Structure formats: structure tokens, C-alpha cells
């Protein structure tokens, strides 16, 4: 099995996990030294954890992943790309496309973040629902990275879910404002992984891939129009594919105050969207693994407020 050695080493903290929605977090998610005023809000992951703790979520509810190994990634992704990236010898142009300066810290952080989404997918199968405090690296392809994404965690998590005997089809429902182009391409020849992307029509990436279902959104889209599209997308996806499990990318770069989103979705609109996804999964009786996706407000506290809607919708906090 692809991840058997990884799961053999995973240690669950205590039995209280069984009483609540599993949350996956590692401090390394926010441990990356970036140039001054870099566009990526690396602090937000620790800030989400701190906010959840302050709201009364017990530390025992969190699982901590161990980093995946390059050899595990090479079973799915280009060995040349994995070697070049992890060993620090990737072409400088390829690193610029990713958007981060190379460092050993970057590699360890990425391997752990990706592992967190894989762990989240297993916990979702076990307990019906699980949330990672990072994830959504959907611009990574088999042989290159882009848009702050080194390795595509969503596709890895889908493959992990498919190893369970009861799972024959996984739906990746991507609501990040940027199209899940890497995910669409990776899954294009895998009939067991069904990809849906709701994204800004005139936003990055400029060259779109073809998901199983794409819902391009005009600049300035507001709550009512957006939630109508979400409802239609969920209906089409579930009726078309009848998935056995769902991976949900709950990107909040759709928010009206996001620097990179260009949509006009309010905080209540984000909450309503997240509730719709969880409700649809619940009604269909399928497990759901959620990741937080993109969000690029420079005000980290305000950004956390928006990301927190996912945890409210999941019933983690009131």
C-alpha cells in the first residue's frame, strides 16, 4: 500500500479524539522564513490554531502529522522533479514559478503540510469528517510546482482514500478562487477521481486546465449569485458521480477583502458555502476531508476570522 509505512508510524494522541471532529496541525505549517513583504501569509496557520485554542478547542483534538518522504512522493510524481526540488537543485526558473526561495525549511514544511492532508483524509474515513489547518496545494502538477504549491496534497489524499475497500470514487470539490489546475491535470486520466472547480474566470492561472466540472465566476460576483453556483455545482457533482468520499478545498480568497480574489463574497457568504458543502456530504452519507485553501489578506487577524468559518460550519466552534 502506498502509505502503509506512513500510517504504521502515526500515533493517535488519546481516545478523546473519538468524541470530536479530528483536526490536523503541526507548528511547522507556519515555520518558513520568507523575504520581507512576501505575498504568502505564512503566519496564518499558527494563528488559526491559536484562535481555535482560545475558543476552547482542546489540544487533544489535534493530530500531528509526520513528514512524507521523497520516496513516497516519487511513486506518484516525477522522480526528477521530486529529487530536484528536495535536493535544492531545481532550475531557478522552476523555483520562481513556485514563488518561494528554496530552503531546507521549505522542503520540510511542505512535506509535513502534504502529509497533514493525507492524514486528514484517513481520519475523515474513520470518523466521517476531518479538517487540516493547511492544505489546498492544487497548482502543483506531476512534474512542476506553481503558485506557492510544491506537491499536490489533494490528489495524494484522493489516492489515499481510494485504498480503502469501500471507496471507489472520490470527489475533489475545490472552492479556492484560483482554478485547481494541477489537480485537474493529475486526475484527468484517473476515472476514480472526479474534480470540480469553482474559480475566478479572469484570475490565476491564466491557462486553465479542464476539470470534470468547471464553474468560472466573473469578477465582482456577490453572495447570492455565488451560493447559487455552489448549490448547482454540488447537485451536479453528487448526481453525476455519486462519490464515496469528498475532499473539500475551502479557499477563502473569494472574500471581498482578499487581495488576490476579485470576488465580493462576504464572511457570512463564506460560512454559508461551507455549511452547504458539509450539509451535502452529510445528506449523502459520505465522509469529507477539508483543507483551508487560499486566503491572502495581509491583516492576519482578519484573515483568520474568514478561515474560521470552516470550523464553525463543521461544528468545531460556535
PDB file of N, CA, C and O in Angstrom, residues 3 68 151 178 206 257 294:
ATOM      1  N   UNK A   3       0.739   4.205   1.366  1.00  0.00           N
ATOM      2  CA  UNK A   3       1.070   4.960   2.560  1.00  0.00           C
ATOM      3  C   UNK A   3       1.211   4.064   3.786  1.00  0.00           C
ATOM      4  O   UNK A   3       1.194   4.549   4.902  1.00  0.00           O
ATOM      5  N   UNK A  68       6.008  13.334   4.970  1.00  0.00           N
ATOM      6  CA  UNK A  68       6.192  12.293   3.973  1.00  0.00           C
ATOM      7  C   UNK A  68       7.651  12.280   3.532  1.00  0.00           C
ATOM      8  O   UNK A  68       8.395  13.237   3.759  1.00  0.00           O
ATOM      9  N   UNK A 151       3.836  20.314  -3.933  1.00  0.00           N
ATOM     10  CA  UNK A 151       3.301  18.978  -4.169  1.00  0.00           C
ATOM     11  C   UNK A 151       1.788  19.017  -3.976  1.00  0.00           C
ATOM     12  O   UNK A 151       1.295  19.648  -3.038  1.00  0.00           O
ATOM     13  N   UNK A 178      -8.819  30.409  -7.219  1.00  0.00           N
ATOM     14  CA  UNK A 178      -7.939  30.071  -8.342  1.00  0.00           C
ATOM     15  C   UNK A 178      -8.204  28.626  -8.773  1.00  0.00           C
ATOM     16  O   UNK A 178      -8.286  27.733  -7.935  1.00  0.00           O
ATOM     17  N   UNK A 206      -3.669  31.706 -15.621  1.00  0.00           N
ATOM     18  CA  UNK A 206      -4.216  32.281 -16.845  1.00  0.00           C
ATOM     19  C   UNK A 206      -4.504  31.206 -17.884  1.00  0.00           C
ATOM     20  O   UNK A 206      -5.419  31.348 -18.690  1.00  0.00           O
ATOM     21  N   UNK A 257     -12.563  41.166   0.820  1.00  0.00           N
ATOM     22  CA  UNK A 257     -11.363  41.887   1.238  1.00  0.00           C
ATOM     23  C   UNK A 257     -10.062  41.188   0.866  1.00  0.00           C
ATOM     24  O   UNK A 257      -8.990  41.652   1.250  1.00  0.00           O
ATOM     25  N   UNK A 294      -6.615  28.841  -0.100  1.00  0.00           N
ATOM     26  CA  UNK A 294      -6.000  30.154  -0.161  1.00  0.00           C
ATOM     27  C   UNK A 294      -6.744  31.215   0.624  1.00  0.00           C
ATOM     28  O   UNK A 294      -7.925  31.082   0.948  1.00  0.00           O
TER      29      UNK A 294
END
